[in-house]
Amino acid sequence: MPAPKNTVRRPLLVASAVLLSTALTAPVALAAPKPSTSPSATPPAGMSTVGGARLGQAGTQVNLASGVPVLPKDLSARSWIVADAESGDVLAAHNAHWRLAPASTLKMLFADTLLPKWPKTTEHKVEVSDLAGVGPGSSMVGIKEDETYTVQDLWLGVFLRSGNDAVHVLSAMNGGVKNTVEEMNAHAEELQAVDTHVVSPDGYDAAEQVSSAYDLTLIARSGLQKKDFREYSSTVRAKFPGETKKNKKGKKVRGSFEIQNTNRLLAGDTDVPVYQGIAGVKNGNTTNAGATFTGVAERNGKVLLVTVMNPQKNVSNEVYKETAKLLDWGFKAAGKVRPVGELVRPKSATQTGGRPGPSASPGAAGGTGDGAVAAGSKPVASAAPGGGADGIGVALGIAGGVLVLLAGGAFLVNRRWPLPDLVRRRSRP
């Protein structure tokens, strides 16, 4: 039988204070080691304990008990985590704080940092210097110099095609790559993503560039507070501006071409079906990182975040297959399994009594509202993002940023950081 609420307040207060102290003083945040790329590498003995002591332990962490489904037995990823996106409860994890190369999943931090800077309609003419430093073999959306693009075009290029060219153009608009990297590292610190160290804003392999399954999940949760982030990361396909050319009559014309999201759980593939309830977020693949993926899905009112890093099976789309298995497990286990830790809130959310500060606040870029509706409202359909993107439906109707306080007290013990109007796929023709 659950203990009465008045008997658990003090332990919760103490536990929260200890957790906050641990998060702010974790020694592993002081150094950014080279990512573990060797197949024989093992997780270090001393990993971060942000979110709970068990999350700093090597191996699989889960509280199996009567009625709790057994975890999938054929998981090969070096690191993974399953978390409740709303409450922040970590249902299970495997080497959650192992600092590994993140690949393009790091673009989630790039977007969460820069999305609020410009309205979607802002236009930018690309200069040669904007594309300087794009790594050889990078994924590209096809940006051309001397062509003009809207900010919305560029973000669709980032999210759908994982375009490093789009990242570099946005970085140039933001004062350059160096400034952008500094802002991303500062935002990671604000989110308490202490495993993360950014060197290249696009996630391209770089010495000492690291993150972890725990941090990528924190970052995704922060990004999903923003309407634009939710819409871009859940867009299946869109039209992208092409190159200006002269037609047969000598008139300059500019067409467009279709781009499709490379997230296979969202767009599907020959050996991976579209996952029921999927709503984003971001995938990546590089030599050092292998395949990485963070996904969010909603089913029967429950919203889960799963991050999978570097599956060791040499199988096509394995990162998506293992993510789908963990999501399936999470939906079955939710409400039955006792958490092994939690996703912490940003520093400013703790310091200001529960609401995130400007760098982590909900909302769309350019100061528009985030479209959240009151708790208890019925889900409603939302319009498709501009630029020819596929339509997205609203999966949840909850008030963004509303946190539960103790009666008569200012300290947050529920520690919820809900997701406003999370989007999910509508069936497409």
Tab-separated table of C-alpha atoms in Angstrom:
chain	number	residue	atom	x	y	z
A	1	MET	CA	0.000	0.000	0.000
A	2	PRO	CA	1.462	3.423	-0.928
A	3	ALA	CA	2.553	5.604	1.954
A	4	PRO	CA	0.395	8.682	2.672
A	5	LYS	CA	1.644	11.799	0.902
A	6	ASN	CA	2.527	13.613	4.112
A	7	THR	CA	4.980	10.871	5.050
A	8	VAL	CA	7.002	11.038	1.859
A	9	ARG	CA	7.543	14.762	1.465
A	10	ARG	CA	10.671	15.011	3.611
A	11	PRO	CA	12.488	12.065	1.953
A	12	LEU	CA	11.618	13.509	-1.428
A	13	LEU	CA	13.000	16.881	-0.428
A	14	VAL	CA	16.209	15.312	0.818
A	15	ALA	CA	16.568	13.126	-2.253
A	16	SER	CA	15.997	16.092	-4.537
A	17	ALA	CA	18.595	18.174	-2.707
A	18	VAL	CA	21.151	15.366	-2.921
A	19	LEU	CA	20.416	14.881	-6.610
A	20	LEU	CA	20.842	18.571	-7.349
A	21	SER	CA	24.129	18.680	-5.438
A	22	THR	CA	25.404	15.665	-7.353
A	23	ALA	CA	24.409	17.150	-10.691
A	24	LEU	CA	26.203	20.423	-10.031
A	25	THR	CA	29.396	18.913	-8.695
A	26	ALA	CA	29.847	15.775	-10.796
A	27	PRO	CA	33.620	15.555	-11.416
A	28	VAL	CA	33.288	13.892	-14.821
A	29	ALA	CA	32.142	17.217	-16.258
A	30	LEU	CA	35.646	18.631	-15.848
A	31	ALA	CA	37.229	16.714	-18.707
A	32	ALA	CA	36.254	15.719	-22.212
A	33	PRO	CA	38.024	12.452	-23.038
A	34	LYS	CA	38.288	11.003	-26.497
A	35	PRO	CA	35.216	8.961	-27.423
A	36	SER	CA	35.430	5.200	-27.001
A	37	THR	CA	35.602	3.914	-30.575
A	38	SER	CA	37.342	0.567	-30.161
A	39	PRO	CA	34.983	-2.441	-30.437
A	40	SER	CA	36.648	-3.918	-27.369
A	41	ALA	CA	36.289	-0.773	-25.262
A	42	THR	CA	34.413	-1.029	-21.984
A	43	PRO	CA	32.624	1.727	-20.065
A	44	PRO	CA	34.780	3.482	-17.462
A	45	ALA	CA	34.386	2.617	-13.807
A	46	GLY	CA	33.642	6.200	-12.811
A	47	MET	CA	30.771	7.653	-14.829
A	48	SER	CA	28.513	10.577	-13.982
A	49	THR	CA	25.732	9.981	-11.482
A	50	VAL	CA	23.514	12.838	-12.650
A	51	GLY	CA	19.973	11.512	-12.428
A	52	GLY	CA	20.817	8.840	-9.879
A	53	ALA	CA	23.644	6.629	-8.671
A	54	ARG	CA	22.538	3.585	-10.649
A	55	LEU	CA	22.793	5.487	-13.904
A	56	GLY	CA	26.521	5.862	-13.272
A	57	GLN	CA	27.021	2.116	-13.019
A	58	ALA	CA	28.183	-0.016	-15.928
A	59	GLY	CA	25.849	-2.601	-17.388
A	60	THR	CA	22.080	-2.862	-17.512
A	61	GLN	CA	20.074	-1.171	-14.787
A	62	VAL	CA	16.439	-2.226	-14.364
A	63	ASN	CA	14.188	-3.180	-11.465
A	64	LEU	CA	12.598	-6.408	-12.590
A	65	ALA	CA	9.756	-7.620	-10.433
A	66	SER	CA	6.538	-9.559	-10.712
A	67	GLY	CA	4.490	-8.213	-13.581
A	68	VAL	CA	7.411	-6.363	-15.212
A	69	PRO	CA	8.220	-7.606	-18.724
A	70	VAL	CA	11.703	-8.931	-19.373
A	71	LEU	CA	13.988	-6.706	-21.435
A	72	PRO	CA	14.725	-7.746	-25.037
A	73	LYS	CA	17.537	-10.293	-24.942
A	74	ASP	CA	19.227	-9.478	-28.243
A	75	LEU	CA	20.227	-5.849	-27.669
A	76	SER	CA	23.748	-5.083	-28.884
A	77	ALA	CA	24.027	-1.312	-28.370
A	78	ARG	CA	26.905	-0.044	-26.263
A	79	SER	CA	24.575	2.316	-24.489
A	80	TRP	CA	20.818	2.902	-24.302
A	81	ILE	CA	18.143	4.422	-22.122
A	82	VAL	CA	14.344	4.250	-21.831
A	83	ALA	CA	12.660	7.194	-20.100
A	84	ASP	CA	9.217	8.643	-19.518
A	85	ALA	CA	9.329	11.913	-21.469
A	86	GLU	CA	6.896	13.674	-19.128
A	87	SER	CA	7.785	12.591	-15.604
A	88	GLY	CA	11.462	12.108	-16.420
A	89	ASP	CA	11.530	8.641	-14.844
A	90	VAL	CA	14.252	6.421	-16.305
A	91	LEU	CA	12.634	3.004	-16.639
A	92	ALA	CA	15.804	1.148	-17.647
A	93	ALA	CA	19.284	1.942	-18.918
A	94	HIS	CA	22.518	0.370	-20.105
A	95	ASN	CA	25.761	2.325	-19.631
A	96	ALA	CA	23.641	5.491	-19.629
A	97	HIS	CA	26.522	7.902	-18.931
A	98	TRP	CA	29.144	6.294	-21.183
A	99	ARG	CA	30.695	9.162	-23.149
A	100	LEU	CA	30.647	8.157	-26.799
A	101	ALA	CA	30.795	9.919	-30.158
A	102	PRO	CA	27.269	11.258	-30.827
A	103	ALA	CA	27.226	11.719	-34.645
A	104	SER	CA	24.308	13.780	-35.950
A	105	THR	CA	22.181	13.260	-32.858
A	106	LEU	CA	24.241	16.225	-31.629
A	107	LYS	CA	22.196	18.324	-34.062
A	108	MET	CA	19.417	18.161	-31.444
A	109	LEU	CA	21.577	20.335	-29.190
A	110	PHE	CA	22.394	22.589	-32.150
A	111	ALA	CA	18.687	23.067	-32.834
A	112	ASP	CA	17.701	23.492	-29.202
A	113	THR	CA	20.357	26.208	-28.862
A	114	LEU	CA	19.720	28.149	-32.092
A	115	LEU	CA	16.040	27.632	-32.974
A	116	PRO	CA	14.774	30.655	-30.994
A	117	LYS	CA	17.149	33.044	-32.795
A	118	TRP	CA	15.244	33.759	-36.018
A	119	PRO	CA	11.660	33.659	-37.336
A	120	LYS	CA	10.996	30.944	-39.910
A	121	THR	CA	10.598	33.499	-42.673
A	122	THR	CA	14.048	35.093	-42.216
A	123	GLU	CA	15.969	34.903	-45.500
A	124	HIS	CA	19.695	34.417	-45.984
A	125	LYS	CA	21.789	34.491	-49.148
A	126	VAL	CA	24.499	31.873	-48.884
A	127	GLU	CA	28.105	32.977	-49.316
A	128	VAL	CA	31.056	30.737	-50.120
A	129	SER	CA	32.448	31.296	-46.620
A	130	ASP	CA	29.223	29.958	-45.056
A	131	LEU	CA	30.061	26.473	-46.291
A	132	ALA	CA	33.702	26.495	-45.238
A	133	GLY	CA	34.733	23.643	-42.970
A	134	VAL	CA	32.054	21.147	-43.961
A	135	GLY	CA	33.754	17.784	-43.461
A	136	PRO	CA	34.442	15.413	-46.374
A	137	GLY	CA	31.768	12.774	-46.775
A	138	SER	CA	29.251	14.844	-44.799
A	139	SER	CA	25.540	14.341	-45.248
A	140	MET	CA	24.250	17.281	-47.303
A	141	VAL	CA	20.861	18.682	-48.202
A	142	GLY	CA	22.187	20.421	-51.318
A	143	ILE	CA	22.625	24.093	-50.441
A	144	LYS	CA	24.161	26.219	-53.192
A	145	GLU	CA	26.183	29.396	-52.784
A	146	ASP	CA	24.617	32.673	-53.969
A	147	GLU	CA	21.143	31.193	-53.463
A	148	THR	CA	18.690	32.536	-50.880
A	149	TYR	CA	16.987	30.272	-48.357
A	150	THR	CA	14.533	30.860	-45.529
A	151	VAL	CA	15.399	29.780	-42.015
A	152	GLN	CA	12.617	27.216	-42.304
A	153	ASP	CA	14.309	25.748	-45.395
A	154	LEU	CA	17.572	25.456	-43.495
A	155	TRP	CA	15.999	23.778	-40.462
A	156	LEU	CA	14.173	21.286	-42.665
A	157	GLY	CA	17.564	20.509	-44.199
A	158	VAL	CA	19.019	19.943	-40.727
A	159	PHE	CA	16.253	17.700	-39.424
A	160	LEU	CA	15.228	15.742	-42.511
A	161	ARG	CA	18.493	15.279	-44.407
A	162	SER	CA	20.849	15.871	-41.481
A	163	GLY	CA	22.544	18.398	-43.734
A	164	ASN	CA	25.905	19.543	-42.441
A	165	ASP	CA	25.784	22.263	-45.086
A	166	ALA	CA	22.596	23.642	-43.492
A	167	VAL	CA	24.232	23.519	-40.053
A	168	HIS	CA	27.204	25.526	-41.273
A	169	VAL	CA	25.010	28.159	-42.925
A	170	LEU	CA	22.985	28.604	-39.727
A	171	SER	CA	26.223	28.718	-37.734
A	172	ALA	CA	27.506	31.461	-40.047
A	173	MET	CA	24.303	33.402	-39.405
A	174	ASN	CA	24.966	32.937	-35.699
A	175	GLY	CA	28.421	34.536	-35.744
A	176	GLY	CA	30.395	31.531	-36.915
A	177	VAL	CA	31.165	27.956	-35.927
A	178	LYS	CA	33.321	28.911	-32.937
A	179	ASN	CA	30.619	31.073	-31.406
A	180	THR	CA	27.988	28.418	-32.068
A	181	VAL	CA	30.084	25.705	-30.420
A	182	GLU	CA	30.553	27.911	-27.349
A	183	GLU	CA	26.812	28.507	-27.121
A	184	MET	CA	26.065	24.807	-27.516
A	185	ASN	CA	28.477	23.882	-24.725
A	186	ALA	CA	26.948	26.550	-22.499
A	187	HIS	CA	23.454	25.241	-23.223
A	188	ALA	CA	24.556	21.676	-22.489
A	189	GLU	CA	25.805	22.884	-19.116
A	190	GLU	CA	22.474	24.610	-18.474
A	191	LEU	CA	20.667	21.354	-19.243
A	192	GLN	CA	23.034	19.497	-16.862
A	193	ALA	CA	24.236	17.402	-19.801
A	194	VAL	CA	27.653	17.033	-18.206
A	195	ASP	CA	28.800	14.173	-20.462
A	196	THR	CA	28.551	16.370	-23.546
A	197	HIS	CA	31.433	18.287	-25.117
A	198	VAL	CA	30.891	19.929	-28.501
A	199	VAL	CA	33.703	20.466	-31.008
A	200	SER	CA	31.764	20.505	-34.294
A	201	PRO	CA	28.153	21.776	-34.326
A	202	ASP	CA	27.026	19.211	-36.899
A	203	GLY	CA	28.194	16.121	-34.980
A	204	TYR	CA	30.931	15.324	-37.519
A	205	ASP	CA	33.626	13.150	-35.921
A	206	ALA	CA	36.098	15.278	-33.964
A	207	ALA	CA	38.626	14.529	-31.242
A	208	GLU	CA	37.096	14.906	-27.765
A	209	GLN	CA	33.555	15.378	-29.078
A	210	VAL	CA	31.373	13.240	-26.825
A	211	SER	CA	27.907	12.831	-25.417
A	212	SER	CA	25.960	9.995	-23.801
A	213	ALA	CA	22.608	8.267	-24.089
A	214	TYR	CA	21.524	10.082	-20.944
A	215	ASP	CA	22.559	13.507	-22.242
A	216	LEU	CA	21.047	13.023	-25.694
A	217	THR	CA	17.766	12.128	-24.010
A	218	LEU	CA	17.956	15.251	-21.826
A	219	ILE	CA	18.662	17.357	-24.909
A	220	ALA	CA	15.776	15.818	-26.859
A	221	ARG	CA	13.421	16.441	-23.954
A	222	SER	CA	14.465	20.096	-23.868
A	223	GLY	CA	14.100	20.487	-27.624
A	224	LEU	CA	10.638	18.951	-27.579
A	225	GLN	CA	9.455	21.848	-25.443
A	226	LYS	CA	9.697	23.989	-28.598
A	227	LYS	CA	6.925	23.865	-31.179
A	228	ASP	CA	9.286	24.319	-34.130
A	229	PHE	CA	11.539	21.515	-32.871
A	230	ARG	CA	8.567	19.160	-32.563
A	231	GLU	CA	7.300	20.014	-36.027
A	232	TYR	CA	10.644	19.746	-37.815
A	233	SER	CA	11.681	16.511	-36.120
A	234	SER	CA	8.353	14.851	-36.969
A	235	THR	CA	8.161	16.020	-40.595
A	236	VAL	CA	8.368	13.077	-42.976
A	237	ARG	CA	8.999	14.899	-46.264
A	238	ALA	CA	9.166	18.445	-47.585
A	239	LYS	CA	10.045	20.479	-50.663
A	240	PHE	CA	13.515	22.058	-50.657
A	241	PRO	CA	14.573	24.954	-52.937
A	242	GLY	CA	16.741	23.967	-55.863
A	243	GLU	CA	19.302	25.877	-57.871
A	244	THR	CA	18.363	28.866	-60.013
A	245	LYS	CA	18.790	28.063	-63.708
A	246	LYS	CA	17.783	29.470	-67.051
A	247	ASN	CA	15.000	27.721	-68.916
A	248	LYS	CA	14.809	27.272	-72.677
A	249	LYS	CA	13.498	30.818	-73.043
A	250	GLY	CA	16.457	32.218	-71.134
A	251	LYS	CA	14.352	33.116	-68.099
A	252	LYS	CA	15.749	32.392	-64.638
A	253	VAL	CA	13.651	29.852	-62.765
A	254	ARG	CA	14.114	28.063	-59.481
A	255	GLY	CA	12.482	24.744	-58.876
A	256	SER	CA	12.464	22.487	-55.834
A	257	PHE	CA	13.093	18.888	-54.974
A	258	GLU	CA	11.717	16.580	-52.322
A	259	ILE	CA	13.658	15.662	-49.225
A	260	GLN	CA	12.652	12.842	-46.908
A	261	ASN	CA	13.419	12.279	-43.256
A	262	THR	CA	16.225	9.767	-42.726
A	263	ASN	CA	14.642	8.669	-39.420
A	264	ARG	CA	13.511	5.182	-40.481
A	265	LEU	CA	11.015	4.780	-37.646
A	266	LEU	CA	9.271	7.885	-38.977
A	267	ALA	CA	9.612	7.358	-42.739
A	268	GLY	CA	9.916	3.568	-42.848
A	269	ASP	CA	12.224	1.352	-44.909
A	270	THR	CA	12.139	-2.029	-46.581
A	271	ASP	CA	13.042	-3.827	-43.347
A	272	VAL	CA	11.751	-1.262	-40.813
A	273	PRO	CA	8.054	-0.367	-40.605
A	274	VAL	CA	6.915	3.052	-39.438
A	275	TYR	CA	6.661	2.846	-35.649
A	276	GLN	CA	3.188	3.358	-34.211
A	277	GLY	CA	3.017	6.733	-32.446
A	278	ILE	CA	6.502	7.906	-33.484
A	279	ALA	CA	7.012	11.684	-33.252
A	280	GLY	CA	10.766	12.232	-34.009
A	281	VAL	CA	13.542	12.881	-33.011
A	282	LYS	CA	17.034	12.490	-34.659
A	283	ASN	CA	19.392	9.879	-36.055
A	284	GLY	CA	23.099	9.868	-36.887
A	285	ASN	CA	25.907	7.723	-38.241
A	286	THR	CA	29.666	8.324	-38.449
A	287	THR	CA	32.836	6.232	-38.380
A	288	ASN	CA	33.529	6.918	-34.698
A	289	ALA	CA	29.945	6.873	-33.477
A	290	GLY	CA	28.479	4.062	-35.512
A	291	ALA	CA	24.698	4.418	-35.644
A	292	THR	CA	22.996	6.564	-33.018
A	293	PHE	CA	19.343	7.469	-32.547
A	294	THR	CA	17.003	9.234	-30.156
A	295	GLY	CA	13.286	8.685	-30.691
A	296	VAL	CA	10.102	9.821	-28.976
A	297	ALA	CA	6.794	8.002	-29.307
A	298	GLU	CA	3.316	8.209	-27.778
A	299	ARG	CA	0.943	5.349	-27.160
A	300	ASN	CA	-2.204	5.260	-25.032
A	301	GLY	CA	-1.358	8.562	-23.392
A	302	LYS	CA	2.171	7.522	-22.443
A	303	VAL	CA	5.152	9.317	-24.017
A	304	LEU	CA	8.561	7.618	-24.038
A	305	LEU	CA	12.043	8.724	-25.055
A	306	VAL	CA	14.612	6.117	-26.109
A	307	THR	CA	18.234	6.694	-27.071
A	308	VAL	CA	20.368	3.927	-28.591
A	309	MET	CA	24.090	4.364	-29.274
A	310	ASN	CA	26.314	2.200	-31.471
A	311	PRO	CA	24.715	-1.249	-31.863
A	312	GLN	CA	27.423	-3.864	-32.404
A	313	LYS	CA	25.352	-6.060	-34.705
A	314	ASN	CA	26.306	-5.538	-38.331
A	315	VAL	CA	22.697	-5.533	-39.492
A	316	SER	CA	20.883	-3.026	-41.682
A	317	ASN	CA	18.921	-0.437	-39.646
A	318	GLU	CA	19.831	-2.201	-36.384
A	319	VAL	CA	19.704	1.049	-34.382
A	320	TYR	CA	16.035	1.488	-35.320
A	321	LYS	CA	15.192	-2.146	-34.660
A	322	GLU	CA	16.688	-2.002	-31.173
A	323	THR	CA	14.960	1.316	-30.499
A	324	ALA	CA	11.610	-0.180	-31.514
A	325	LYS	CA	12.170	-3.150	-29.190
A	326	LEU	CA	12.985	-0.832	-26.269
A	327	LEU	CA	9.953	1.339	-26.991
A	328	ASP	CA	7.758	-1.754	-27.061
A	329	TRP	CA	9.216	-2.843	-23.740
A	330	GLY	CA	8.794	0.620	-22.247
A	331	PHE	CA	5.121	0.868	-23.141
A	332	LYS	CA	4.499	-2.543	-21.572
A	333	ALA	CA	6.572	-1.746	-18.487
A	334	ALA	CA	5.302	1.785	-17.840
A	335	GLY	CA	3.399	1.934	-14.584
A	336	LYS	CA	4.761	-1.438	-13.506
A	337	VAL	CA	8.531	-1.000	-13.279
A	338	ARG	CA	10.180	1.049	-10.536
A	339	PRO	CA	12.493	3.715	-12.045
A	340	VAL	CA	16.269	3.434	-11.761
A	341	GLY	CA	16.821	7.182	-12.026
A	342	GLU	CA	15.428	10.334	-13.562
A	343	LEU	CA	16.020	12.944	-16.237
A	344	VAL	CA	16.984	16.091	-14.367
A	345	ARG	CA	15.559	19.462	-15.264
A	346	PRO	CA	17.687	22.401	-16.464
A	347	LYS	CA	19.554	24.404	-13.842
A	348	SER	CA	17.366	27.449	-14.380
A	349	ALA	CA	14.197	25.391	-13.909
A	350	THR	CA	15.462	24.415	-10.472
A	351	GLN	CA	16.744	27.847	-9.563
A	352	THR	CA	13.568	29.692	-10.602
A	353	GLY	CA	11.140	27.402	-8.844
A	354	GLY	CA	10.287	25.089	-11.695
A	355	ARG	CA	10.139	27.017	-14.963
A	356	PRO	CA	13.034	26.750	-17.400
A	357	GLY	CA	15.016	29.875	-18.164
A	358	PRO	CA	15.171	31.592	-21.544
A	359	SER	CA	17.575	29.105	-23.088
A	360	ALA	CA	15.321	26.175	-22.300
A	361	SER	CA	11.892	27.766	-22.441
A	362	PRO	CA	9.037	26.346	-24.494
A	363	GLY	CA	7.973	28.064	-27.690
A	364	ALA	CA	8.651	28.434	-31.347
A	365	ALA	CA	11.398	30.476	-32.926
A	366	GLY	CA	10.776	34.138	-33.437
A	367	GLY	CA	8.687	34.552	-30.319
A	368	THR	CA	5.519	32.795	-31.480
A	369	GLY	CA	3.465	30.746	-29.063
A	370	ASP	CA	4.059	27.069	-28.574
A	371	GLY	CA	0.488	26.003	-29.112
A	372	ALA	CA	0.040	24.275	-25.762
A	373	VAL	CA	-3.505	23.757	-24.549
A	374	ALA	CA	-4.927	23.328	-21.098
A	375	ALA	CA	-4.470	20.091	-19.218
A	376	GLY	CA	-7.333	17.733	-19.807
A	377	SER	CA	-8.209	19.159	-23.210
A	378	LYS	CA	-8.944	16.745	-26.018
A	379	PRO	CA	-6.212	16.343	-28.638
A	380	VAL	CA	-6.774	18.478	-31.717
A	381	ALA	CA	-5.323	18.416	-35.206
A	382	SER	CA	-2.633	20.938	-36.075
A	383	ALA	CA	-1.794	22.434	-39.437
A	384	ALA	CA	1.181	21.088	-41.342
A	385	PRO	CA	4.443	23.017	-41.122
A	386	GLY	CA	5.063	25.291	-44.089
A	387	GLY	CA	7.224	24.444	-47.036
A	388	GLY	CA	5.150	21.508	-48.221
A	389	ALA	CA	5.863	19.322	-45.186
A	390	ASP	CA	3.590	16.409	-44.305
A	391	GLY	CA	0.807	17.066	-41.828
A	392	ILE	CA	1.367	16.362	-38.139
A	393	GLY	CA	-1.324	15.668	-35.542
A	394	VAL	CA	-1.327	16.687	-31.900
A	395	ALA	CA	-0.903	13.764	-29.540
A	396	LEU	CA	-1.169	15.421	-26.166
A	397	GLY	CA	-3.048	18.383	-24.769
A	398	ILE	CA	-1.156	19.420	-21.668
A	399	ALA	CA	0.046	22.766	-20.422
A	400	GLY	CA	3.744	23.229	-21.200
A	401	GLY	CA	6.033	24.037	-18.332
A	402	VAL	CA	3.400	23.580	-15.609
A	403	LEU	CA	5.012	21.935	-12.606
A	404	VAL	CA	3.441	20.474	-9.488
A	405	LEU	CA	4.312	22.201	-6.212
A	406	LEU	CA	3.888	21.024	-2.661
A	407	ALA	CA	0.968	22.753	-0.971
A	408	GLY	CA	2.358	25.627	1.037
A	409	GLY	CA	5.922	25.024	-0.187
A	410	ALA	CA	8.138	26.265	-3.003
A	411	PHE	CA	10.279	23.186	-3.545
A	412	LEU	CA	9.349	20.918	-6.429
A	413	VAL	CA	9.049	17.300	-5.414
A	414	ASN	CA	7.157	15.976	-8.410
A	415	ARG	CA	9.968	17.154	-10.704
A	416	ARG	CA	7.785	16.842	-13.789
A	417	TRP	CA	8.645	18.832	-16.891
A	418	PRO	CA	5.755	18.006	-19.259
A	419	LEU	CA	5.855	18.107	-23.035
A	420	PRO	CA	3.308	20.512	-24.565
A	421	ASP	CA	1.158	19.292	-27.459
A	422	LEU	CA	3.599	16.588	-28.529
A	423	VAL	CA	3.082	15.751	-32.171
A	424	ARG	CA	2.661	12.353	-33.738
A	425	ARG	CA	2.347	11.065	-37.291
A	426	ARG	CA	-0.999	11.075	-38.987
A	427	SER	CA	-1.555	8.276	-41.480
A	428	ARG	CA	-0.438	9.319	-44.945
A	429	PRO	CA	-1.780	8.244	-48.353
